[in-house]
Coordinates of C-alpha atoms in Angstrom, one line a residue:
X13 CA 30.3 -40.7 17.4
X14 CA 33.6 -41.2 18.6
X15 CA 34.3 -37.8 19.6
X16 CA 31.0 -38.5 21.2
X17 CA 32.2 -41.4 22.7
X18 CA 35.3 -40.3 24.1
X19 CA 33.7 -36.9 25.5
X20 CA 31.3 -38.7 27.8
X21 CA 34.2 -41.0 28.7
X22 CA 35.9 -37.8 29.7
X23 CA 33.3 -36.5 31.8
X24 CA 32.7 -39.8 33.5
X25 CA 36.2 -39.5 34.1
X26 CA 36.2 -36.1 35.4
X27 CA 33.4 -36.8 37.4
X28 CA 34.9 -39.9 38.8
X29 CA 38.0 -37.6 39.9
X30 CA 36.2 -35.0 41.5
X31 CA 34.2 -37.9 43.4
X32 CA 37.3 -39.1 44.7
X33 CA 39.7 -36.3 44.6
X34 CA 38.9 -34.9 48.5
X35 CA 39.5 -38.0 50.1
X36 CA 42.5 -38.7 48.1
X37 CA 43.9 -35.4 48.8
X38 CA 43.0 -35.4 52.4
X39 CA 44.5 -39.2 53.1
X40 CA 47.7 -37.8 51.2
X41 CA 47.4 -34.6 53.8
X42 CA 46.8 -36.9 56.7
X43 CA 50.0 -39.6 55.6
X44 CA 52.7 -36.1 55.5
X45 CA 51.4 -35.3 59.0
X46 CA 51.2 -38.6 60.2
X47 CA 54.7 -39.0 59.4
X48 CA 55.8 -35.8 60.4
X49 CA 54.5 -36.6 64.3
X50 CA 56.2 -40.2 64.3
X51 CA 59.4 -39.0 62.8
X52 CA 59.4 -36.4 65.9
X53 CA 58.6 -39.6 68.7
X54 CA 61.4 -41.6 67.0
X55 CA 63.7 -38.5 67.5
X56 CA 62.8 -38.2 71.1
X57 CA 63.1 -42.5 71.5
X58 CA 59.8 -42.9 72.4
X59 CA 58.6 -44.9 69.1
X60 CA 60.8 -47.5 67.7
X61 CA 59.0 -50.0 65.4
X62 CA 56.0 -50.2 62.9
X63 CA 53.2 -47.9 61.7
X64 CA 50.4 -48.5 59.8
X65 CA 47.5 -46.3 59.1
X66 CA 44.1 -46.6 57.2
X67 CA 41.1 -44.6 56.7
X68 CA 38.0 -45.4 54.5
X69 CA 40.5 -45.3 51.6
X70 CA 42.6 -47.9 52.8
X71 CA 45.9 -47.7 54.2
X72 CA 47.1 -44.4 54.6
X73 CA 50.6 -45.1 55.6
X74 CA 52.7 -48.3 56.6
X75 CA 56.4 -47.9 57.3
X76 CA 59.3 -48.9 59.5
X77 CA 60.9 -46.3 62.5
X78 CA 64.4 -47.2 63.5
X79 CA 65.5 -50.8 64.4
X80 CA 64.3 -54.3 64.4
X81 CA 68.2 -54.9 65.5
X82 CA 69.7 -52.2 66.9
X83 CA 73.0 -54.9 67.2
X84 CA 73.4 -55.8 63.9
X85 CA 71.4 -52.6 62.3
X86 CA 68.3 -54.4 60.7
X87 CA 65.5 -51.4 59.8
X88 CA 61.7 -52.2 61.2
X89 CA 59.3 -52.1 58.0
X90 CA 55.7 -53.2 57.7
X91 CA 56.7 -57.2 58.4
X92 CA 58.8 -57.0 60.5
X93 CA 57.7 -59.3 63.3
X94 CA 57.0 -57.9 67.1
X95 CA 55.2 -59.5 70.2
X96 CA 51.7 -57.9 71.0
X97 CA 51.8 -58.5 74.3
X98 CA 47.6 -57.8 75.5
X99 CA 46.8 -57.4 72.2
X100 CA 46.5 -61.0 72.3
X101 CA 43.2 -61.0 74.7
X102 CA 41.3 -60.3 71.3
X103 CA 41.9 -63.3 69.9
X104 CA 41.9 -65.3 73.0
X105 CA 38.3 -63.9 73.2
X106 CA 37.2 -64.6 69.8
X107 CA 38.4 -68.3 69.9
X108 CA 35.5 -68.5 72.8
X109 CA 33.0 -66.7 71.3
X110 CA 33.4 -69.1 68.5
X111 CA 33.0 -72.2 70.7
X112 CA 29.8 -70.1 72.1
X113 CA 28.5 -69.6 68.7
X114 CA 29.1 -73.9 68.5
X115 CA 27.6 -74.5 71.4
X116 CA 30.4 -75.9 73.3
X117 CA 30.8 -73.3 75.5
X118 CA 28.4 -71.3 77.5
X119 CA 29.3 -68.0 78.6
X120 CA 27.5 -68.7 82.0
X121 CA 29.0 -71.8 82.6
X122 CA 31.7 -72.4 85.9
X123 CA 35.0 -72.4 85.4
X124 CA 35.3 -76.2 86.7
X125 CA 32.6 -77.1 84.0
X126 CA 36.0 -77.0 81.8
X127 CA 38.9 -77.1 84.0
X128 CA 37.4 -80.0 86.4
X129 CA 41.0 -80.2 88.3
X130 CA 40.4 -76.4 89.7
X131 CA 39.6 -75.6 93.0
X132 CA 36.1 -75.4 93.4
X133 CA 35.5 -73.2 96.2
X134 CA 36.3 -70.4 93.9
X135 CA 36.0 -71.8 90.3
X136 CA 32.5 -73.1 90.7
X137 CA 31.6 -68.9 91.6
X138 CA 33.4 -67.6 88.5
X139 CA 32.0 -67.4 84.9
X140 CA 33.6 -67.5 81.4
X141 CA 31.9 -64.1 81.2
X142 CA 33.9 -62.9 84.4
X143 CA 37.2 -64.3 83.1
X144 CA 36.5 -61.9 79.3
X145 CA 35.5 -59.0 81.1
X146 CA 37.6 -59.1 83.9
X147 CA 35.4 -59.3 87.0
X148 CA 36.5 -62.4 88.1
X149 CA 37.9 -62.0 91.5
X150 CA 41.0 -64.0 90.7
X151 CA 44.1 -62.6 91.6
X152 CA 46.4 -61.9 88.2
X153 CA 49.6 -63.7 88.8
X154 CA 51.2 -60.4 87.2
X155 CA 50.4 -58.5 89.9
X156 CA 52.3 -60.7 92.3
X157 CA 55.8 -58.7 93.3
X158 CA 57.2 -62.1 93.1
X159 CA 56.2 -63.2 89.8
X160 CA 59.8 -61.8 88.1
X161 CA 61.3 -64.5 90.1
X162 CA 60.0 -67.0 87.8
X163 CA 59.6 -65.5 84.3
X164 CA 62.2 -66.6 83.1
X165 CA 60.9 -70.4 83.9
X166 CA 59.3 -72.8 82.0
X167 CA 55.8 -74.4 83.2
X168 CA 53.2 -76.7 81.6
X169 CA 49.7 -74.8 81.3
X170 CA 48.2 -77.2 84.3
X171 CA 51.3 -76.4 86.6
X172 CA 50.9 -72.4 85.7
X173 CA 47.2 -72.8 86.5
X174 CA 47.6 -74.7 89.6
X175 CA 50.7 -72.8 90.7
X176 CA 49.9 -69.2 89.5
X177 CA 46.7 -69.1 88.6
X178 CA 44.4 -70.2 91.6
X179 CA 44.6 -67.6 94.4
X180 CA 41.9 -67.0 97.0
X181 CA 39.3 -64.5 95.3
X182 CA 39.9 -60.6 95.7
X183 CA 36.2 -59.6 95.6
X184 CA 33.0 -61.2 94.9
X185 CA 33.0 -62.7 90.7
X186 CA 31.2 -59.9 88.7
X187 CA 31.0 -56.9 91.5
X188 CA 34.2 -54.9 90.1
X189 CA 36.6 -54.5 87.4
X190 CA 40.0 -55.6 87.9
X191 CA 42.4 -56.1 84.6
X192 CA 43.6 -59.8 85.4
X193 CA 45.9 -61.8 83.0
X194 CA 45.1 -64.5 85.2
X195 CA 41.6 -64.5 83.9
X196 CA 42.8 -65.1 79.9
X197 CA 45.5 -67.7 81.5
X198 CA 42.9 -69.7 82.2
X199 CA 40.3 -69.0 78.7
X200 CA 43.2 -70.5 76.7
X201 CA 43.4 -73.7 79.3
X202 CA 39.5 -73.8 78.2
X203 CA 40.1 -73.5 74.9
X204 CA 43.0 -76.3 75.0
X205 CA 40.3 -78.5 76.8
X206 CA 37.3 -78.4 74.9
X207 CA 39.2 -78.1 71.4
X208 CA 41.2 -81.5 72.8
X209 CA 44.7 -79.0 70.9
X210 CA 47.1 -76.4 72.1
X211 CA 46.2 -73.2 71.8
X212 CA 48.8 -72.3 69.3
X213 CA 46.9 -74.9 66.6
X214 CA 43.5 -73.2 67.5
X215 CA 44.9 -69.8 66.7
X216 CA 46.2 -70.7 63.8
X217 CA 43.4 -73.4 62.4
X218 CA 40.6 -70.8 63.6
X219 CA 41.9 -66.9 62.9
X220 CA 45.2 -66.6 61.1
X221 CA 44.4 -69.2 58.1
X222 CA 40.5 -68.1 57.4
X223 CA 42.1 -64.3 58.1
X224 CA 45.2 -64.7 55.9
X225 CA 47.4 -63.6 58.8
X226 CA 50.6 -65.5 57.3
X227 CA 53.0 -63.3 59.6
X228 CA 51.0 -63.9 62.8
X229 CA 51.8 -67.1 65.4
X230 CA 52.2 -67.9 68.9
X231 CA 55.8 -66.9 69.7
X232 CA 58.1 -69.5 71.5
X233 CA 61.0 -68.3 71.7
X234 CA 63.1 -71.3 70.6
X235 CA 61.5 -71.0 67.2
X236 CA 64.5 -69.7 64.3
X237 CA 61.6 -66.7 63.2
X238 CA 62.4 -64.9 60.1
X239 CA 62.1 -60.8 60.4
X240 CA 61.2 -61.3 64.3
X241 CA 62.5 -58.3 65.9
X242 CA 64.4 -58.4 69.3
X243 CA 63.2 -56.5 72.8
X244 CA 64.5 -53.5 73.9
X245 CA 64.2 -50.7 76.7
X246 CA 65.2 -47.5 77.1
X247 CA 67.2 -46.6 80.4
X248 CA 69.4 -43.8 81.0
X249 CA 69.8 -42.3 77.9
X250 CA 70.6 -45.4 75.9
X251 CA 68.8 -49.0 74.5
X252 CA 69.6 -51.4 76.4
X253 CA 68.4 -55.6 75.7
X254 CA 65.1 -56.2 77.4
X255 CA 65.0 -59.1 79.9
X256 CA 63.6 -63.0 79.0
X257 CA 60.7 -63.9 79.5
X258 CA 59.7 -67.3 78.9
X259 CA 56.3 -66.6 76.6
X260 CA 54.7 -69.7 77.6
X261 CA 54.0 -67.5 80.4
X262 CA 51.6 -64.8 78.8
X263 CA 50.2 -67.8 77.1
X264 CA 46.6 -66.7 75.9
X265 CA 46.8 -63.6 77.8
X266 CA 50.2 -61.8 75.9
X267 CA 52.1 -64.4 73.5
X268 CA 51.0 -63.5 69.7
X269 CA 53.4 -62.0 67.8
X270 CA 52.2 -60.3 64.7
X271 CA 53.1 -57.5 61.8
X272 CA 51.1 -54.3 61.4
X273 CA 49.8 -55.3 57.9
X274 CA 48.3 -58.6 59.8
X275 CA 46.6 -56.6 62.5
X276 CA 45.2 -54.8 59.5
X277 CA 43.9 -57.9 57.7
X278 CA 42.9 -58.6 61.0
X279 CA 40.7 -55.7 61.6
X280 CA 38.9 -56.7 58.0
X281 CA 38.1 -60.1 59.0
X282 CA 36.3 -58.5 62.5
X283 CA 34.1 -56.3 59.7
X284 CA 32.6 -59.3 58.1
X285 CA 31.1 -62.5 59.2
X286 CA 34.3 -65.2 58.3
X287 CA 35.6 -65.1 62.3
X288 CA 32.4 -64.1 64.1
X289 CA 28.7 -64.0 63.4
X290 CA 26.9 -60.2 64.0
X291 CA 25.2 -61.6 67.2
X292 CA 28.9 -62.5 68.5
X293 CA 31.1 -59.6 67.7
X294 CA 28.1 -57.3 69.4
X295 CA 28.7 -59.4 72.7
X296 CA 32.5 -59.0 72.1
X297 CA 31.6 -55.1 72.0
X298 CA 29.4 -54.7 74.7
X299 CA 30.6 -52.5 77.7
X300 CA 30.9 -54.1 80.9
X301 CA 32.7 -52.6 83.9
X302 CA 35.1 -50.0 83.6
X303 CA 33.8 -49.7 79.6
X304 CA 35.7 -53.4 79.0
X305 CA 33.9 -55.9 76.8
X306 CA 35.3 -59.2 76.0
X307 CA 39.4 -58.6 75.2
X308 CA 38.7 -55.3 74.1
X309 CA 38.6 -51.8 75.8
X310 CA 35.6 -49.7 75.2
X311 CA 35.6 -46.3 76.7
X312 CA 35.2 -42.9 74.5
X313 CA 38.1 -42.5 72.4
X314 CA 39.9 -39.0 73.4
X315 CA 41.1 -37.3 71.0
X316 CA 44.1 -34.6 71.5
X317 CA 41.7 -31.9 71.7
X318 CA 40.1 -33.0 74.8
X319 CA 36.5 -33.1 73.8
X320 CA 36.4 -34.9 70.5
X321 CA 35.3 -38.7 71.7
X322 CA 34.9 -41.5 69.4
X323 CA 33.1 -45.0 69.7
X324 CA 36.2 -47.4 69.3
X325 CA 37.8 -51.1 70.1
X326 CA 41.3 -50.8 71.1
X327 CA 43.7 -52.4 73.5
X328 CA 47.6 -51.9 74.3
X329 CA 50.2 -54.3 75.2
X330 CA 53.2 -54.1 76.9
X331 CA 55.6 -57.3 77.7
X332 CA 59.4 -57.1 78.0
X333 CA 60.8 -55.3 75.5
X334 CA 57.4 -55.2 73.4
X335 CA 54.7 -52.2 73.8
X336 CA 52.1 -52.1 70.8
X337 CA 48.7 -49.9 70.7
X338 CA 45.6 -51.3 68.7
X339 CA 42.4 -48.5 67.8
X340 CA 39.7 -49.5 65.4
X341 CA 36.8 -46.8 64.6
X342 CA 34.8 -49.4 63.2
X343 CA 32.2 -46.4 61.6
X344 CA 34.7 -44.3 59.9
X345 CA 36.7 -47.5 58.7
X346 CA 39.8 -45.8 60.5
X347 CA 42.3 -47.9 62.2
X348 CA 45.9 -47.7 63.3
X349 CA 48.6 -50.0 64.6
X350 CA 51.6 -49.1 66.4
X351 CA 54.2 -51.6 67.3
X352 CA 57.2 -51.2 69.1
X353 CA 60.2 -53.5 70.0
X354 CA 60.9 -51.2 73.0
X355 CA 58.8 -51.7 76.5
X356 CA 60.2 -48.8 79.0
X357 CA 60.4 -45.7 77.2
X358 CA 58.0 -46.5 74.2
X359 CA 54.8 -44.2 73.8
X360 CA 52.8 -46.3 71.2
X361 CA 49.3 -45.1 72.8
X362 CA 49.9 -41.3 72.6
X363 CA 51.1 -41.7 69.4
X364 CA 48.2 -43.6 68.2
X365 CA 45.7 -40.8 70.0
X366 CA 47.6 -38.3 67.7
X367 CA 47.2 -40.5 64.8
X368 CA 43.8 -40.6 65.2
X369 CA 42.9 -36.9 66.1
X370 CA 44.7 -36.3 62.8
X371 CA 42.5 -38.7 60.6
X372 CA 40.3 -36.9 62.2
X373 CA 40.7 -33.0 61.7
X374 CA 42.4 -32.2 65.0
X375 CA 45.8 -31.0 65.6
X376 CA 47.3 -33.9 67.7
X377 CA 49.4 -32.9 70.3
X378 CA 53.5 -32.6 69.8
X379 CA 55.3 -35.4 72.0
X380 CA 57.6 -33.5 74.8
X381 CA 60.9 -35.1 76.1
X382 CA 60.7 -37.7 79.0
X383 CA 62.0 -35.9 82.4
X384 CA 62.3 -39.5 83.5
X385 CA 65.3 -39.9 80.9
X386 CA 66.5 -36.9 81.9
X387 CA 66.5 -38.1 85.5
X388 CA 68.3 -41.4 84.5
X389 CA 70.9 -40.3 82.9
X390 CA 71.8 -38.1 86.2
X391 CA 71.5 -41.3 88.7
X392 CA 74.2 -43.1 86.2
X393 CA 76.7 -41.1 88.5
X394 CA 74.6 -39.0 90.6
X395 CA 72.4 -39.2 93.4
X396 CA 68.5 -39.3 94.2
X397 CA 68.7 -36.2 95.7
X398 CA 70.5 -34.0 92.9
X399 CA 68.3 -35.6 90.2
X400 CA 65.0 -34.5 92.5
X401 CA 66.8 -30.9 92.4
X402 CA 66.8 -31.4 88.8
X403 CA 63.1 -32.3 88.3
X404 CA 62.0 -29.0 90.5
X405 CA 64.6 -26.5 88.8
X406 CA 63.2 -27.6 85.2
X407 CA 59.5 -28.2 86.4
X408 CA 60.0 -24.9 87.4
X409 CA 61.8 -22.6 84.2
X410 CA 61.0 -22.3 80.8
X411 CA 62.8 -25.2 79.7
X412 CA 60.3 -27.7 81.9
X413 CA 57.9 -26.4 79.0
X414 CA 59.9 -29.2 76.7
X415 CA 59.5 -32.1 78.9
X416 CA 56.3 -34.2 80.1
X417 CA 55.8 -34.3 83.6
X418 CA 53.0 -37.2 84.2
X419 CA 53.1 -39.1 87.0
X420 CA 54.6 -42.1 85.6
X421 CA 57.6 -40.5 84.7
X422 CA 59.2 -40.4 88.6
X423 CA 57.5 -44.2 89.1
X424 CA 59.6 -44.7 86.3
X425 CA 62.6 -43.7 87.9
X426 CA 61.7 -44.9 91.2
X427 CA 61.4 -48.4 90.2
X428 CA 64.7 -48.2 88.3
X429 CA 66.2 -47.7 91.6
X430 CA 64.4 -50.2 94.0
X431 CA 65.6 -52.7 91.4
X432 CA 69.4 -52.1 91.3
X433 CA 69.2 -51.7 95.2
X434 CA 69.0 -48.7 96.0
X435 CA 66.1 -48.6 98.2
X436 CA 66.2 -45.0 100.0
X437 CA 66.7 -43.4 97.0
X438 CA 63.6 -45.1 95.7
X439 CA 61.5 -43.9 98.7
X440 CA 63.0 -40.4 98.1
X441 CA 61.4 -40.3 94.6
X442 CA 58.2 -42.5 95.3
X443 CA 57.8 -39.8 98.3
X444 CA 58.6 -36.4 95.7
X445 CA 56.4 -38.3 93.5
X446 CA 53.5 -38.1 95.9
X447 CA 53.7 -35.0 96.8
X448 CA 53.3 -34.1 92.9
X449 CA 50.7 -36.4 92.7
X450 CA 48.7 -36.8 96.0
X451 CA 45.1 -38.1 94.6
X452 CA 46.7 -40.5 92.4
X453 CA 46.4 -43.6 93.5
X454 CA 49.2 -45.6 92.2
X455 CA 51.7 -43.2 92.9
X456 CA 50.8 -44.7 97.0
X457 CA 51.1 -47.7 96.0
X458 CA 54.7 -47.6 94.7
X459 CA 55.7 -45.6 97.6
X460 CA 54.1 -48.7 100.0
X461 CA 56.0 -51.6 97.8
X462 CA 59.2 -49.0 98.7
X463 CA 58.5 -49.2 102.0
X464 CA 58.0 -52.9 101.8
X465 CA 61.2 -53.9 99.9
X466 CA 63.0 -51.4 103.4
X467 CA 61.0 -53.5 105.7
X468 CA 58.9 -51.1 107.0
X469 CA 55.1 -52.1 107.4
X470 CA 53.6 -49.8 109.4
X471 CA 54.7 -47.0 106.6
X472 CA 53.6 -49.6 103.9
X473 CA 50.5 -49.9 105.3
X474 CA 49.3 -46.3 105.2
X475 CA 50.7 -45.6 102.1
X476 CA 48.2 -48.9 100.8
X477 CA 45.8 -47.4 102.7
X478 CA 46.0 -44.1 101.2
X479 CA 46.3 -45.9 97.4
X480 CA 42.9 -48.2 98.6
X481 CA 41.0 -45.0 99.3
X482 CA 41.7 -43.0 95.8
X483 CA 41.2 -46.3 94.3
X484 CA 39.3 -48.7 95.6
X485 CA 39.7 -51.0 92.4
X486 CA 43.1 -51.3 93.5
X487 CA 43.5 -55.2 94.3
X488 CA 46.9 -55.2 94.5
X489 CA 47.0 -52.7 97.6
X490 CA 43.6 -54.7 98.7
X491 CA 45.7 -58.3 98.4
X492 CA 48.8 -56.4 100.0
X493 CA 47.0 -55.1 103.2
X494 CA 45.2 -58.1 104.0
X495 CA 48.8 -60.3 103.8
X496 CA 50.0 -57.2 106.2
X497 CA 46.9 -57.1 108.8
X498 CA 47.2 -61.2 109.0
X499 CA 48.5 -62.5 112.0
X500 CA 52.2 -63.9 111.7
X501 CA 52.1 -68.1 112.0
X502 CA 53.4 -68.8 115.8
X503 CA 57.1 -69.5 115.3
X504 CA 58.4 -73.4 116.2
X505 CA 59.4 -73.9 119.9

C-alpha cells in the first residue's frame, strides 16, 4: 500500500511538473533575454534604474541597472525609490472614480461645481470627464515656454490654479484631444475640496494602505527619503545632475514617487475590486479621443514586429531627471515597469515595447546608439555646422547602421543649444531637422520657438503654420499663432 501510496504521489507529482514545466521554462527563457536587452540599453546609457517583469507566473525578473547615486555610487535595486512623473494620472484618476462610485462626484458635473473660486466663463463649459480624458480646452501650464521660469518656485494649490491653471480655452471642452497637465492640476484641487484633506493624505488613506504600497508617497522634496534616488540627464557624453523642480508643481498630475515592486502590487489591486468596483475600472478603460481613457493610454500596443498589437493600459512619465514606462496586458497577466532616474537620454518605453514583444514570442528590436550623443559631444568644442556634417557623413556610411536616427534626436540637440544661447546654431539644426523630417509636425514647431527666441515672427509664424497643418491637435502652435496674429497694445504717449 505504501509503495502504492507513494507511486501515485509520484505520478501526481510528475504530472504536476509537466503541467507547469512549459511556463516555467519559458518565464526562465524570457528573464535571460529580458536581461540580456536591458544590460545592452544600460551599456549604451539609455536605461538607468529599475526593472521589473511579470507574466501569468508572476514576476519574471526584478533587478537594479546602474546607479541610484552616481555621486556617492549607490546601485538601483527593486526599492529603490524614483519619481513617476505621469504615471501619477492613474491614481489621480482613481481617487475620482472612487468619489464617483460615493456619489460625491459626478463625472458630468462643472468644474466650478467644486472649485467655486474658478472663472466661470470657462469652468462652468468644462467637465470632470474632460479634465480625465483630456479634452478640456484648458491650456496646460507645461506647455507655456515660460513655465521653466518658475519651477523652481513654490505655490499654494489655489495660487497655481489661479495663476497657472486658468487660461482662456484652446478649443471647444470635449471636441479634441490635447494631453493637458493642467487638466489633473486641477482633479487633485477637486479631490482636496470635496475630501476637506490634501491630496497626499487621500493617496495614501485611499490607494497605498488598502494596496500595501509601503514604498509609494507623494514626494516633497524636503522630506529626508530613505533609498530615494537622485535625477539625472545625459548630455554630451556624460551624467550630469538634473535641474529642481519644486514637486508641488506636478502636484496630482506628476508627483508620486514609487518602486517597481509597488507598481506591481499596484497592478494587482486594479485586477480585483479593493480600489475600484468593475463598473469603475471599465469607465477608467474606455477609449476616448486619441485611444485615452481616464489617466491611462489605450491605443494597440505595438509590438517590435510591427504587426503584433495588444489590448493594454500603459502610460509614461517623464519629469526632471525622472522618465519611467508603465504596460499592463491585463488578459495575459503580463506587466512591466521601467523606472529610470535619468530624464534626457533614458529610453524606458522602447525598452518596455521589447520587454513585451519578448513575453510575447517576438524578437524585440536591439537598441542602436543615440546620434544625438554623438552630436553633443562634438558641440562641447565644435560647431553647429561640423556636427550637421557629422550627422549626414554617418547617416550616410555603414556605420549610421549603429545609430538611431528619429526625429527627436536633432530636437534633442537643438534645444540643448537654444538653452545655453546659442540661437543660430539652434535654427541650423531645427532647419536640418526639418528637412529630415518635413511631415512631422513638431519638428516645425521647434524650428518656430527658434525663430521666436531670434525675434523673428514672420519666420515663426510659417513655421507654426506649417506645424498647425500636419497637426492640427497642436495647441501649442494654435495658442502661439493667435498671441502672434494679435494686435500689439497701443504704446503710452
Amino acid at each position: 500500500m505504501k509503495l502504492a501510496w507513494m507511486d501515485a504521489g509520484v505520478a501526481v507529482g510528475l504530472g504536476f511538473l509537466l503541467a507547469v514545466s512549459p511556463a516555467a521554462a519559458a518565464s526562465r527563457k524570457d528573464k535571460e533575454a529580458v536581461e540580456r536587452l536591458a544590460a545592452r540599453y544600460h551599456a549604451l546609457n539609455q536605461f538607468n534604474g529599475s526593472l521589473l517583469v511579470a507574466d501569468e507566473t508572476g514576476v519574471v525578473l526584478k533587478k537594479g541597472y546602474g546607479q541610484a547615486n552616481m555621486e556617492w555610487g549607490i546601485p538601483a535595486g527593486p526599492d529603490t525609490k524614483f519619481r513617476i512623473g505621469s504615471v501619477t494620472k492613474q491614481f489621480t484618476a482613481t481617487l475620482i472614480l472612487q468619489l464617483v462610485g460615493e456619489g460625491k462626484v459626478r463625472l458630468e458635473d462643472p468644474v466650478t461645481k467644486y472649485l467655486t473660486d474658478y472663472r466661470q466663463d470657462t469652468g462652468s463649459r468644462v467637465t470632470v470627464t474632460h479634465l480625465l480624458n483630456h479634452t478640456s480646452g484648458i491650456p496646460s501650464y507645461t506647455s507655456n515656454p515660460k513655465f521653466g521660469d518658475v519651477a523652481r518656485d513654490p505655490f499654494t494649490v489655489a495660487a497655481f490654479v489661479k495663476e497657472h491653471c486658468s487660461g482662456d480655452l484652446q478649443f471647444e471642452p470635449g471636441t479634441k484631444y490635447a494631453y493637458n497637465n493642467s487638466g489633473y492640476f486641477l482633479l487633485g484641487a477637486i479631490i482636496e475640496k470635496v475630501t476637506g484633506k490634501t491630496y497626499a493624505q487621500v493617496l495614501e488613506e485611499r490607494i497605498f494602505k488598502p494596496a500595501g504600497m509601503k514604498n509609494s508617497g507623494y514626494d516633497v522634496s524636503a522630506t529626508v527619503l530613505p533609498k530615494r534616488a537622485e535625477g539625472y540627464d545625459f548630455k554630451s557624453g556624460q551624467y550630469v545632475n538634473a535641474d529642481y523642480l519644486d514637486m508641488g508643481l506636478p502636484y496630482a498630475a506628476g508627483s508620486i514617487y514609487s518602486t517597481v515592486e509597488d507598481l506591481y502590487l499596484w497592478d494587482q489591486a486594479l485586477r480585483g475590486s479593493t480600489l475600484l468596483s468593475e463598473e469603475l475600472k471599465k469607465k477608467m478603460t474606455t477609449p476616448g479621443l486619441d485611444q485615452y481613457g481616464f489617466g491611462v493610454s489605450l491605443e494597440p500596443f505595438t509590438l517590435d514586429d510591427g504587426k503584433t498589437k495588444l489590448t493594454a493600459v500603459y502610460h509614461g512619465g517623464g519629469i526632471n531627471g525622472f522618465s519611467s514606462f508603465f504596460v499592463r496586458v491585463p488578459e495575459k497577466k503580463q506587466v512591466v515597469v521601467a523606472l529610470s532616474n535619468v530624464g534626457r537620454g533614458a529610453r524606458p518605453r522602447p525598452l518596455s515595447e521589447g520587454v513585451l514583444s519578448i513575453l510575447n514570442g517576438v524578437a524585440p528590436k536591439q537598441p542602436l546608439k543615440s546620434i544625438a550623443d554623438e552630436l553633443s559631444r562634438i558641440l562641447a568644442t565644435g560647431t553647429a555646422q561640423q556636427a550637421l556634417a557629422t550627422y549626414q557623413q554617418l547617416k550616410g556610411g555603414k556605420a549610421g547602421a549603429e545609430y538611431f536616427f528619429g526625429a527627436g534626436e536633432l530636437n534633442r540637440v537643438g534645444y540643448d543649444l537654444l538653452r545655453v544661447g546659442r540661437v543660430p546654431e539652434a535654427i541650423e539644426v531645427f532647419k536640418a531637422n526639418v528637412e529630415q523630417f518635413p511631415e512631422d509636425g513638431n519638428v516645425h514647431d521647434s524650428l518656430g520657438e527658434a525663430y521666436l527666441a531670434q525675434g523673428n515672427k514672420a519666420l515663426a509664424k510659417a513655421s507654426y503654420r506649417r506645424s498647425l497643418e500636419l497637426d492640427p491637435s497642436n495647441t501649442n502652435a494654435e495658442k502661439v499663432l493667435k498671441e502672434l496674429d494679435a494686435p500689439e497694445a497701443k504704446k503710452a504717449p
